Amino acid sequence: MSVRNARTIWESVALRRFLLTSWPWRGLSYVLSTPVVSALVGVPVAALCLPWLYLVFRFLGTEPIALGEAVLVGPAGLLLVVAGGPLVALPVARVERLRLRLVHADPVPWPHSSTRGGGWTGWLRRQYTEPATWRKLAYLVVVTLAALPSAALVLTMMVVVSLVISPLLVTPDRPLALGLGRASTVAETLPYSLLGVALFPVALYLFAGLAGLHATAARALLSGVSDERLRTELVEVSQSRERLVNAFEVERRRIERDLHDGAQQRVVSLILQLGLAKLEMPPDSPGTESVANAHEQAEQLLAELREFIHGIHPQALSDLGLPAALQELADRSATPVTVDCAIPERPSGAVEGAGYFVVAEALSNSSKHSGATEIQVTAKVRRNVLTVEITDNGRGGADAGRGTGLTGLADRAAAIGGTLSLSSPIGGPTTVRAEFPCSPGKQ
């Protein structure tokens, strides 16, 4: 990473040229300003905590604290902090967002409220009900406590700077006390000055580390990313996924229409022409048998094409809905199937299609592999969730990972926010269950 690419003070510390950039001085400025902010914040915080401070002083005094006094004053302090803390934390958060630009190139995201209006009462109600407000209050505690390490580091830097400039301060008439000894001449201060020069870069790294720690906590508490932005991103992902599913549904219907109106009609025309040719040809003609074979193969092709088109999207599902389409599947199944549907209102086309193909795949698997003699299909909508369940009395032991087609159906269900599960113990029964969030929709 180059100096220009560093976006935070943490990233800049890892650079070899860290001391030659502006980041050390930005970290120094951030830490130097922290005690100032803490001092300004300390006054209203102390006022809010007056009941608790009173209890502390009484506890440290000679007179004992009465139980009733503690019971009354303690909750009063908590009530005062809860009532006034958010109002104090709001301007502090605004100032901190400006200060954080010293150690982070990206501005802190501002957590916007989902509602507006209501005047002062609405504003106060939002301030006291939003999670972001209480994170600001938590930061108020952080910035108050940060004054201690910041002040200690500032004093350390003052000592280091004093060592560096000690040759400029010493005079024969005014010796200097330099911690480890006293110096009366410039020559005596030189070792201390060199020590200060060596410690100066170390102090800058310490300032950068403290600034990075403080800034990380501040951004985590003030950004509001974990709530508002996450909800926004989830809504965007959900909407994008719905658009993809709808686009797939439109394209599927276009392919079905093209096959039905185009390829299928041409095959039908070909069958008619071959049939006429077969009738017109003499029975003993050498090409009669070939035309008859071609006619038979064309009829087989038409049957397969119709089955293929039906597999893309059955007409009964489009025209009559899921209950009729499931009953059609049951009628075509080689194994006896009982269908129980409770769907008062049709869901969206994507949900209906997903439920239909889950049942179709499960019935196909049961007929081919399970040895079942009876299959039960249930479809119902409760609390805006379509639940489809297929149970057979076969031998069990089905595994979705062995190419049964259920893995693809699970992916299809996930695309519209649904889930698919398989239960198939050895000896049976086998149950395939799918759930899809749904709402009434036009077909």
CSV table of C-alpha atoms in Angstrom, one decimal:
chain,number,residue,atom,x,y,z
A,1,MET,CA,0.0,0.0,0.0
A,2,SER,CA,1.3,3.4,-0.9
A,3,VAL,CA,1.1,6.6,1.1
A,4,ARG,CA,-1.6,8.0,-1.1
A,5,ASN,CA,-3.7,4.9,-0.7
A,6,ALA,CA,-3.8,5.0,3.1
A,7,ARG,CA,-7.3,5.8,4.2
A,8,THR,CA,-6.9,5.5,8.0
A,9,ILE,CA,-4.2,6.1,10.5
A,10,TRP,CA,-4.0,2.4,11.2
A,11,GLU,CA,-3.1,1.8,7.5
A,12,SER,CA,-0.5,4.5,7.5
A,13,VAL,CA,1.3,3.1,10.6
A,14,ALA,CA,2.3,0.0,8.5
A,15,LEU,CA,4.0,2.2,5.9
A,16,ARG,CA,7.8,2.6,6.0
A,17,ARG,CA,7.5,6.3,5.3
A,18,PHE,CA,5.0,6.8,8.0
A,19,LEU,CA,7.1,9.4,9.8
A,20,LEU,CA,7.5,11.4,6.6
A,21,THR,CA,3.7,11.7,6.0
A,22,SER,CA,1.1,13.9,7.6
A,23,TRP,CA,-0.5,11.0,9.5
A,24,PRO,CA,1.7,11.3,12.6
A,25,TRP,CA,0.8,15.0,13.0
A,26,ARG,CA,-2.9,14.2,12.3
A,27,GLY,CA,-2.8,11.6,15.1
A,28,LEU,CA,-1.0,14.0,17.4
A,29,SER,CA,-3.7,16.7,16.7
A,30,TYR,CA,-6.4,14.2,17.4
A,31,VAL,CA,-5.0,13.1,20.7
A,32,LEU,CA,-4.1,16.7,21.8
A,33,SER,CA,-7.7,17.8,21.2
A,34,THR,CA,-9.2,14.9,23.1
A,35,PRO,CA,-8.5,16.3,26.6
A,36,VAL,CA,-10.1,19.6,25.5
A,37,VAL,CA,-13.3,17.8,24.3
A,38,SER,CA,-13.3,15.7,27.5
A,39,ALA,CA,-13.0,18.7,29.7
A,40,LEU,CA,-15.9,20.4,27.9
A,41,VAL,CA,-18.0,17.3,28.1
A,42,GLY,CA,-17.0,16.7,31.8
A,43,VAL,CA,-19.0,19.6,33.0
A,44,PRO,CA,-22.5,18.5,31.8
A,45,VAL,CA,-21.6,14.9,32.6
A,46,ALA,CA,-20.7,15.8,36.1
A,47,ALA,CA,-23.9,17.7,36.4
A,48,LEU,CA,-25.9,14.7,35.2
A,49,CYS,CA,-24.0,12.5,37.7
A,50,LEU,CA,-24.5,14.8,40.7
A,51,PRO,CA,-26.7,12.3,42.6
A,52,TRP,CA,-24.2,9.6,42.2
A,53,LEU,CA,-21.3,11.9,43.1
A,54,TYR,CA,-23.2,12.8,46.2
A,55,LEU,CA,-23.5,9.1,47.2
A,56,VAL,CA,-19.7,8.6,46.6
A,57,PHE,CA,-18.8,11.5,48.8
A,58,ARG,CA,-21.1,10.4,51.5
A,59,PHE,CA,-19.7,6.9,51.3
A,60,LEU,CA,-16.1,8.3,51.6
A,61,GLY,CA,-17.2,10.5,54.5
A,62,THR,CA,-17.6,9.6,58.2
A,63,GLU,CA,-21.3,9.6,58.4
A,64,PRO,CA,-23.1,6.4,57.2
A,65,ILE,CA,-25.5,6.5,54.2
A,66,ALA,CA,-29.1,5.8,55.1
A,67,LEU,CA,-30.8,3.0,53.1
A,68,GLY,CA,-33.7,5.2,52.1
A,69,GLU,CA,-31.3,7.9,50.9
A,70,ALA,CA,-29.4,5.4,48.7
A,71,VAL,CA,-32.7,4.0,47.3
A,72,LEU,CA,-33.9,7.5,46.4
A,73,VAL,CA,-30.7,9.1,45.2
A,74,GLY,CA,-29.4,6.2,43.1
A,75,PRO,CA,-32.4,5.8,40.8
A,76,ALA,CA,-32.7,9.6,40.6
A,77,GLY,CA,-29.1,9.8,39.2
A,78,LEU,CA,-30.0,7.0,36.7
A,79,LEU,CA,-33.1,8.9,35.6
A,80,LEU,CA,-31.2,12.1,35.2
A,81,VAL,CA,-28.5,10.4,33.0
A,82,VAL,CA,-31.1,8.7,30.9
A,83,ALA,CA,-33.2,11.9,30.4
A,84,GLY,CA,-30.3,14.4,29.8
A,85,GLY,CA,-27.6,12.2,28.5
A,86,PRO,CA,-28.8,11.9,24.9
A,87,LEU,CA,-29.2,15.7,24.7
A,88,VAL,CA,-25.6,16.1,25.8
A,89,ALA,CA,-24.3,13.3,23.6
A,90,LEU,CA,-25.8,14.8,20.4
A,91,PRO,CA,-23.5,17.9,20.0
A,92,VAL,CA,-20.5,15.8,21.2
A,93,ALA,CA,-21.2,13.3,18.4
A,94,ARG,CA,-21.3,16.1,15.8
A,95,VAL,CA,-18.0,17.5,17.0
A,96,GLU,CA,-16.5,14.0,17.0
A,97,ARG,CA,-17.5,13.4,13.4
A,98,LEU,CA,-15.5,16.4,12.4
A,99,ARG,CA,-12.5,15.4,14.5
A,100,LEU,CA,-12.5,11.9,13.0
A,101,ARG,CA,-11.6,13.3,9.6
A,102,LEU,CA,-8.1,13.9,11.1
A,103,VAL,CA,-7.5,10.1,11.4
A,104,HIS,CA,-9.9,8.7,8.8
A,105,ALA,CA,-10.2,9.9,5.2
A,106,ASP,CA,-13.8,8.7,4.9
A,107,PRO,CA,-16.6,10.6,6.7
A,108,VAL,CA,-18.6,8.9,9.3
A,109,PRO,CA,-22.0,7.8,7.9
A,110,TRP,CA,-24.8,9.7,9.6
A,111,PRO,CA,-27.6,7.4,10.8
A,112,HIS,CA,-30.8,8.8,9.3
A,113,SER,CA,-34.1,8.3,11.0
A,114,SER,CA,-36.7,6.3,9.1
A,115,THR,CA,-39.4,8.9,10.0
A,116,ARG,CA,-39.6,12.7,9.9
A,117,GLY,CA,-41.9,15.4,11.0
A,118,GLY,CA,-43.8,15.8,14.3
A,119,GLY,CA,-42.1,19.0,15.3
A,120,TRP,CA,-40.0,19.1,18.6
A,121,THR,CA,-42.1,16.4,20.2
A,122,GLY,CA,-41.5,14.1,17.2
A,123,TRP,CA,-37.8,14.9,17.2
A,124,LEU,CA,-37.5,14.2,20.9
A,125,ARG,CA,-39.4,10.9,20.5
A,126,ARG,CA,-37.0,9.8,17.8
A,127,GLN,CA,-33.9,10.8,19.8
A,128,TYR,CA,-35.0,8.7,22.7
A,129,THR,CA,-36.2,5.6,20.7
A,130,GLU,CA,-33.5,5.2,18.1
A,131,PRO,CA,-30.5,2.8,19.0
A,132,ALA,CA,-28.1,5.4,17.5
A,133,THR,CA,-28.9,7.8,20.3
A,134,TRP,CA,-27.8,5.3,23.0
A,135,ARG,CA,-24.7,4.6,21.1
A,136,LYS,CA,-23.9,8.3,21.2
A,137,LEU,CA,-24.4,8.2,24.9
A,138,ALA,CA,-22.0,5.3,25.2
A,139,TYR,CA,-19.5,7.3,23.2
A,140,LEU,CA,-20.0,10.1,25.8
A,141,VAL,CA,-18.5,7.7,28.4
A,142,VAL,CA,-15.7,6.7,26.0
A,143,VAL,CA,-14.6,10.3,25.3
A,144,THR,CA,-14.7,11.2,29.0
A,145,LEU,CA,-12.5,8.2,30.0
A,146,ALA,CA,-10.2,8.9,27.0
A,147,ALA,CA,-9.0,12.0,28.7
A,148,LEU,CA,-6.7,10.1,31.1
A,149,PRO,CA,-4.5,8.2,28.5
A,150,SER,CA,-4.6,11.3,26.2
A,151,ALA,CA,-3.4,13.6,29.0
A,152,ALA,CA,-0.7,11.1,30.0
A,153,LEU,CA,0.6,10.9,26.5
A,154,VAL,CA,0.5,14.7,26.1
A,155,LEU,CA,2.7,15.0,29.2
A,156,THR,CA,5.0,12.4,27.8
A,157,MET,CA,5.4,14.3,24.6
A,158,MET,CA,6.1,17.5,26.6
A,159,VAL,CA,8.9,15.7,28.4
A,160,VAL,CA,10.3,14.4,25.1
A,161,VAL,CA,10.2,17.9,23.5
A,162,SER,CA,11.8,19.4,26.6
A,163,LEU,CA,14.7,16.9,26.2
A,164,VAL,CA,15.1,17.8,22.6
A,165,ILE,CA,15.3,21.5,23.1
A,166,SER,CA,17.2,21.4,26.4
A,167,PRO,CA,20.4,22.8,24.8
A,168,LEU,CA,18.4,25.9,24.0
A,169,LEU,CA,17.1,26.4,27.5
A,170,VAL,CA,20.2,25.8,29.7
A,171,THR,CA,22.4,28.7,31.0
A,172,PRO,CA,25.2,28.7,33.5
A,173,ASP,CA,23.1,30.6,35.9
A,174,ARG,CA,20.0,28.4,35.4
A,175,PRO,CA,20.7,24.7,35.5
A,176,LEU,CA,18.0,22.3,34.2
A,177,ALA,CA,16.6,19.3,36.0
A,178,LEU,CA,16.2,16.6,33.3
A,179,GLY,CA,14.7,13.7,35.2
A,180,LEU,CA,17.8,11.6,35.5
A,181,GLY,CA,20.1,14.4,36.5
A,182,ARG,CA,20.9,18.1,36.2
A,183,ALA,CA,22.7,20.0,33.4
A,184,SER,CA,24.4,23.3,33.7
A,185,THR,CA,26.0,23.5,30.2
A,186,VAL,CA,25.1,22.8,26.7
A,187,ALA,CA,27.5,19.9,26.6
A,188,GLU,CA,25.8,18.3,29.5
A,189,THR,CA,22.4,18.5,27.9
A,190,LEU,CA,23.5,16.9,24.6
A,191,PRO,CA,23.0,13.3,25.7
A,192,TYR,CA,19.5,14.2,27.0
A,193,SER,CA,18.8,16.0,23.7
A,194,LEU,CA,19.8,12.9,21.7
A,195,LEU,CA,17.7,10.7,23.9
A,196,GLY,CA,14.7,13.1,23.2
A,197,VAL,CA,15.4,12.9,19.4
A,198,ALA,CA,15.4,9.1,19.6
A,199,LEU,CA,12.2,9.0,21.7
A,200,PHE,CA,10.3,11.5,19.5
A,201,PRO,CA,9.4,9.0,16.7
A,202,VAL,CA,8.4,6.4,19.3
A,203,ALA,CA,6.1,9.0,20.8
A,204,LEU,CA,4.6,9.7,17.4
A,205,TYR,CA,3.8,6.0,17.0
A,206,LEU,CA,2.2,6.0,20.4
A,207,PHE,CA,0.0,8.9,19.5
A,208,ALA,CA,-1.0,7.2,16.3
A,209,GLY,CA,-1.9,4.0,18.1
A,210,LEU,CA,-4.0,5.8,20.7
A,211,ALA,CA,-5.7,7.9,18.0
A,212,GLY,CA,-6.4,4.7,16.0
A,213,LEU,CA,-8.0,2.9,19.0
A,214,HIS,CA,-10.1,6.0,19.9
A,215,ALA,CA,-11.2,6.5,16.3
A,216,THR,CA,-12.2,2.8,15.9
A,217,ALA,CA,-14.4,3.0,19.0
A,218,ALA,CA,-15.8,6.3,17.9
A,219,ARG,CA,-16.7,5.1,14.4
A,220,ALA,CA,-18.2,1.9,15.7
A,221,LEU,CA,-20.5,3.8,18.1
A,222,LEU,CA,-21.4,6.8,15.9
A,223,SER,CA,-21.7,5.4,12.4
A,224,GLY,CA,-24.9,3.5,12.8
A,225,VAL,CA,-23.8,1.1,10.0
A,226,SER,CA,-24.9,-2.0,11.9
A,227,ASP,CA,-28.5,-0.9,11.9
A,228,GLU,CA,-29.7,1.6,9.2
A,229,ARG,CA,-27.2,0.8,6.5
A,230,LEU,CA,-27.6,-3.0,7.0
A,231,ARG,CA,-31.3,-2.8,6.8
A,232,THR,CA,-31.0,-0.7,3.6
A,233,GLU,CA,-28.6,-3.2,2.0
A,234,LEU,CA,-30.9,-6.1,2.9
A,235,VAL,CA,-33.8,-4.3,1.3
A,236,GLU,CA,-31.7,-3.6,-1.8
A,237,VAL,CA,-30.6,-7.3,-2.0
A,238,SER,CA,-34.2,-8.5,-1.6
A,239,GLN,CA,-35.4,-6.2,-4.3
A,240,SER,CA,-32.6,-7.1,-6.7
A,241,ARG,CA,-33.3,-10.8,-6.1
A,242,GLU,CA,-37.0,-10.3,-6.8
A,243,ARG,CA,-36.1,-8.4,-10.1
A,244,LEU,CA,-33.9,-11.3,-11.1
A,245,VAL,CA,-36.6,-13.9,-10.4
A,246,ASN,CA,-39.2,-11.8,-12.3
A,247,ALA,CA,-36.8,-11.4,-15.3
A,248,PHE,CA,-36.3,-15.2,-15.3
A,249,GLU,CA,-40.0,-15.7,-15.3
A,250,VAL,CA,-40.6,-13.4,-18.2
A,251,GLU,CA,-37.8,-15.0,-20.2
A,252,ARG,CA,-39.2,-18.5,-19.4
A,253,ARG,CA,-42.6,-17.5,-20.7
A,254,ARG,CA,-41.1,-16.1,-23.8
A,255,ILE,CA,-39.3,-19.4,-24.5
A,256,GLU,CA,-42.5,-21.3,-23.8
A,257,ARG,CA,-44.4,-19.1,-26.2
A,258,ASP,CA,-41.8,-19.3,-28.9
A,259,LEU,CA,-41.7,-23.1,-28.7
A,260,HIS,CA,-45.5,-23.4,-28.6
A,261,ASP,CA,-46.2,-21.0,-31.4
A,262,GLY,CA,-43.1,-21.6,-33.5
A,263,ALA,CA,-41.4,-25.0,-33.2
A,264,GLN,CA,-44.5,-27.0,-32.2
A,265,GLN,CA,-46.6,-25.6,-35.1
A,266,ARG,CA,-43.8,-26.4,-37.6
A,267,VAL,CA,-43.6,-30.0,-36.3
A,268,VAL,CA,-47.4,-30.3,-36.6
A,269,SER,CA,-47.2,-29.0,-40.2
A,270,LEU,CA,-44.4,-31.5,-40.9
A,271,ILE,CA,-46.6,-34.4,-39.5
A,272,LEU,CA,-49.5,-33.4,-41.7
A,273,GLN,CA,-47.3,-33.2,-44.8
A,274,LEU,CA,-45.7,-36.6,-44.1
A,275,GLY,CA,-49.1,-38.1,-43.5
A,276,LEU,CA,-50.4,-36.8,-46.8
A,277,ALA,CA,-47.3,-38.0,-48.6
A,278,LYS,CA,-47.7,-41.5,-47.0
A,279,LEU,CA,-51.3,-41.6,-48.3
A,280,GLU,CA,-50.4,-40.5,-51.8
A,281,MET,CA,-47.5,-42.9,-52.2
A,282,PRO,CA,-48.3,-46.4,-53.7
A,283,PRO,CA,-48.0,-49.2,-51.1
A,284,ASP,CA,-45.3,-51.0,-53.1
A,285,SER,CA,-43.2,-47.9,-53.6
A,286,PRO,CA,-39.6,-48.1,-52.3
A,287,GLY,CA,-39.9,-44.9,-50.3
A,288,THR,CA,-43.2,-45.7,-48.6
A,289,GLU,CA,-41.6,-47.3,-45.6
A,290,SER,CA,-39.1,-44.4,-45.2
A,291,VAL,CA,-41.9,-41.9,-45.3
A,292,ALA,CA,-43.9,-43.9,-42.7
A,293,ASN,CA,-40.9,-44.1,-40.4
A,294,ALA,CA,-40.4,-40.3,-40.8
A,295,HIS,CA,-44.0,-39.7,-40.0
A,296,GLU,CA,-43.8,-41.9,-36.8
A,297,GLN,CA,-40.6,-40.1,-35.7
A,298,ALA,CA,-42.2,-36.7,-36.2
A,299,GLU,CA,-45.2,-37.7,-34.1
A,300,GLN,CA,-42.8,-38.9,-31.3
A,301,LEU,CA,-40.9,-35.6,-31.6
A,302,LEU,CA,-44.2,-33.7,-31.2
A,303,ALA,CA,-45.0,-35.7,-28.1
A,304,GLU,CA,-41.6,-35.0,-26.6
A,305,LEU,CA,-41.8,-31.3,-27.5
A,306,ARG,CA,-45.2,-31.0,-25.8
A,307,GLU,CA,-43.8,-32.8,-22.8
A,308,PHE,CA,-40.8,-30.4,-22.8
A,309,ILE,CA,-43.1,-27.3,-23.1
A,310,HIS,CA,-45.3,-28.7,-20.3
A,311,GLY,CA,-42.2,-29.1,-18.1
A,312,ILE,CA,-41.2,-25.5,-18.7
A,313,HIS,CA,-44.5,-24.2,-17.3
A,314,PRO,CA,-47.7,-26.3,-17.4
A,315,GLN,CA,-50.7,-24.6,-18.8
A,316,ALA,CA,-52.9,-25.6,-15.9
A,317,LEU,CA,-50.6,-23.7,-13.6
A,318,SER,CA,-50.9,-20.5,-15.6
A,319,ASP,CA,-54.7,-20.8,-16.2
A,320,LEU,CA,-56.1,-22.4,-13.0
A,321,GLY,CA,-53.4,-22.0,-10.3
A,322,LEU,CA,-51.4,-24.3,-8.1
A,323,PRO,CA,-54.2,-26.7,-6.8
A,324,ALA,CA,-55.3,-27.7,-10.3
A,325,ALA,CA,-51.7,-28.1,-11.5
A,326,LEU,CA,-50.8,-30.3,-8.5
A,327,GLN,CA,-53.9,-32.4,-9.2
A,328,GLU,CA,-52.8,-32.8,-12.8
A,329,LEU,CA,-49.4,-34.0,-11.6
A,330,ALA,CA,-51.1,-36.5,-9.3
A,331,ASP,CA,-53.3,-37.8,-12.1
A,332,ARG,CA,-50.2,-38.4,-14.3
A,333,SER,CA,-48.2,-40.1,-11.6
A,334,ALA,CA,-47.6,-43.8,-11.8
A,335,THR,CA,-47.9,-44.0,-8.0
A,336,PRO,CA,-51.2,-43.1,-6.3
A,337,VAL,CA,-51.1,-39.5,-5.0
A,338,THR,CA,-53.4,-37.8,-2.6
A,339,VAL,CA,-53.5,-34.0,-2.9
A,340,ASP,CA,-54.6,-31.7,-0.1
A,341,CYS,CA,-54.5,-27.9,-0.9
A,342,ALA,CA,-55.6,-25.0,1.2
A,343,ILE,CA,-54.6,-21.9,-0.8
A,344,PRO,CA,-57.4,-19.3,-0.5
A,345,GLU,CA,-55.7,-16.7,-2.8
A,346,ARG,CA,-53.2,-17.2,-5.6
A,347,PRO,CA,-49.6,-16.2,-4.7
A,348,SER,CA,-47.2,-14.7,-7.2
A,349,GLY,CA,-46.2,-16.6,-10.3
A,350,ALA,CA,-42.6,-17.2,-9.1
A,351,VAL,CA,-43.9,-18.7,-5.9
A,352,GLU,CA,-46.4,-20.9,-7.6
A,353,GLY,CA,-43.8,-22.1,-10.1
A,354,ALA,CA,-41.3,-22.9,-7.4
A,355,GLY,CA,-43.9,-24.9,-5.4
A,356,TYR,CA,-45.1,-26.8,-8.5
A,357,PHE,CA,-41.6,-27.9,-9.5
A,358,VAL,CA,-40.7,-29.0,-6.0
A,359,VAL,CA,-43.8,-31.3,-6.1
A,360,ALA,CA,-43.0,-32.5,-9.7
A,361,GLU,CA,-39.4,-33.4,-8.8
A,362,ALA,CA,-40.4,-35.1,-5.6
A,363,LEU,CA,-43.0,-37.2,-7.3
A,364,SER,CA,-40.6,-38.1,-10.0
A,365,ASN,CA,-38.0,-39.2,-7.5
A,366,SER,CA,-40.5,-41.2,-5.5
A,367,SER,CA,-41.8,-43.0,-8.5
A,368,LYS,CA,-38.3,-43.9,-9.8
A,369,HIS,CA,-36.3,-44.6,-6.6
A,370,SER,CA,-38.4,-45.0,-3.4
A,371,GLY,CA,-40.6,-48.0,-4.2
A,372,ALA,CA,-43.5,-46.1,-2.6
A,373,THR,CA,-47.1,-47.3,-2.9
A,374,GLU,CA,-48.7,-44.1,-1.7
A,375,ILE,CA,-47.7,-40.4,-1.8
A,376,GLN,CA,-49.3,-37.5,0.1
A,377,VAL,CA,-49.0,-33.9,-1.2
A,378,THR,CA,-50.0,-31.0,1.0
A,379,ALA,CA,-50.0,-27.3,0.0
A,380,LYS,CA,-51.2,-24.6,2.3
A,381,VAL,CA,-50.7,-20.8,2.9
A,382,ARG,CA,-50.5,-19.6,6.5
A,383,ARG,CA,-49.2,-16.2,7.6
A,384,ASN,CA,-48.1,-15.3,4.1
A,385,VAL,CA,-46.0,-18.5,3.8
A,386,LEU,CA,-46.7,-21.2,1.2
A,387,THR,CA,-45.7,-24.6,2.6
A,388,VAL,CA,-45.5,-27.6,0.3
A,389,GLU,CA,-44.9,-31.0,1.7
A,390,ILE,CA,-44.6,-34.3,-0.1
A,391,THR,CA,-44.5,-37.6,1.9
A,392,ASP,CA,-44.2,-41.1,0.6
A,393,ASN,CA,-44.1,-44.5,2.3
A,394,GLY,CA,-41.1,-45.8,0.4
A,395,ARG,CA,-37.8,-47.3,1.6
A,396,GLY,CA,-36.2,-44.0,2.4
A,397,GLY,CA,-32.5,-43.2,2.3
A,398,ALA,CA,-32.8,-40.4,-0.2
A,399,ASP,CA,-29.8,-38.0,-0.3
A,400,ALA,CA,-30.1,-34.5,-1.9
A,401,GLY,CA,-26.3,-34.6,-2.7
A,402,ARG,CA,-26.6,-37.6,-5.0
A,403,GLY,CA,-28.1,-35.9,-8.0
A,404,THR,CA,-31.7,-36.2,-7.2
A,405,GLY,CA,-32.5,-32.7,-8.5
A,406,LEU,CA,-33.4,-31.4,-5.0
A,407,THR,CA,-30.2,-29.4,-4.8
A,408,GLY,CA,-31.2,-27.3,-7.8
A,409,LEU,CA,-34.7,-26.9,-6.3
A,410,ALA,CA,-33.2,-25.7,-3.1
A,411,ASP,CA,-31.2,-23.0,-5.0
A,412,ARG,CA,-34.4,-22.0,-6.8
A,413,ALA,CA,-36.2,-21.7,-3.5
A,414,ALA,CA,-33.5,-19.7,-2.0
A,415,ALA,CA,-33.7,-17.2,-4.9
A,416,ILE,CA,-37.1,-16.1,-3.8
A,417,GLY,CA,-36.3,-16.3,-0.1
A,418,GLY,CA,-37.6,-19.8,0.5
A,419,THR,CA,-36.2,-23.0,2.1
A,420,LEU,CA,-36.3,-26.6,1.2
A,421,SER,CA,-35.6,-29.6,3.5
A,422,LEU,CA,-35.4,-33.3,3.1
A,423,SER,CA,-36.1,-36.0,5.7
A,424,SER,CA,-35.5,-39.6,4.5
A,425,PRO,CA,-34.4,-42.1,7.2
A,426,ILE,CA,-33.6,-45.6,6.1
A,427,GLY,CA,-36.9,-47.5,6.0
A,428,GLY,CA,-38.9,-44.3,5.3
A,429,PRO,CA,-40.9,-42.3,5.2
A,430,THR,CA,-39.4,-39.7,3.0
A,431,THR,CA,-40.6,-36.1,3.4
A,432,VAL,CA,-39.7,-33.1,1.2
A,433,ARG,CA,-40.8,-29.8,2.7
A,434,ALA,CA,-40.5,-26.4,1.0
A,435,GLU,CA,-41.5,-23.0,2.4
A,436,PHE,CA,-41.9,-19.8,0.3
A,437,PRO,CA,-42.7,-16.3,1.6
A,438,CYS,CA,-45.6,-15.1,-0.6
A,439,SER,CA,-48.1,-12.4,-1.0
A,440,PRO,CA,-51.1,-12.3,-3.4
A,441,GLY,CA,-50.0,-11.4,-6.9
A,442,LYS,CA,-51.3,-11.2,-10.4
A,443,GLN,CA,-50.4,-13.9,-12.8
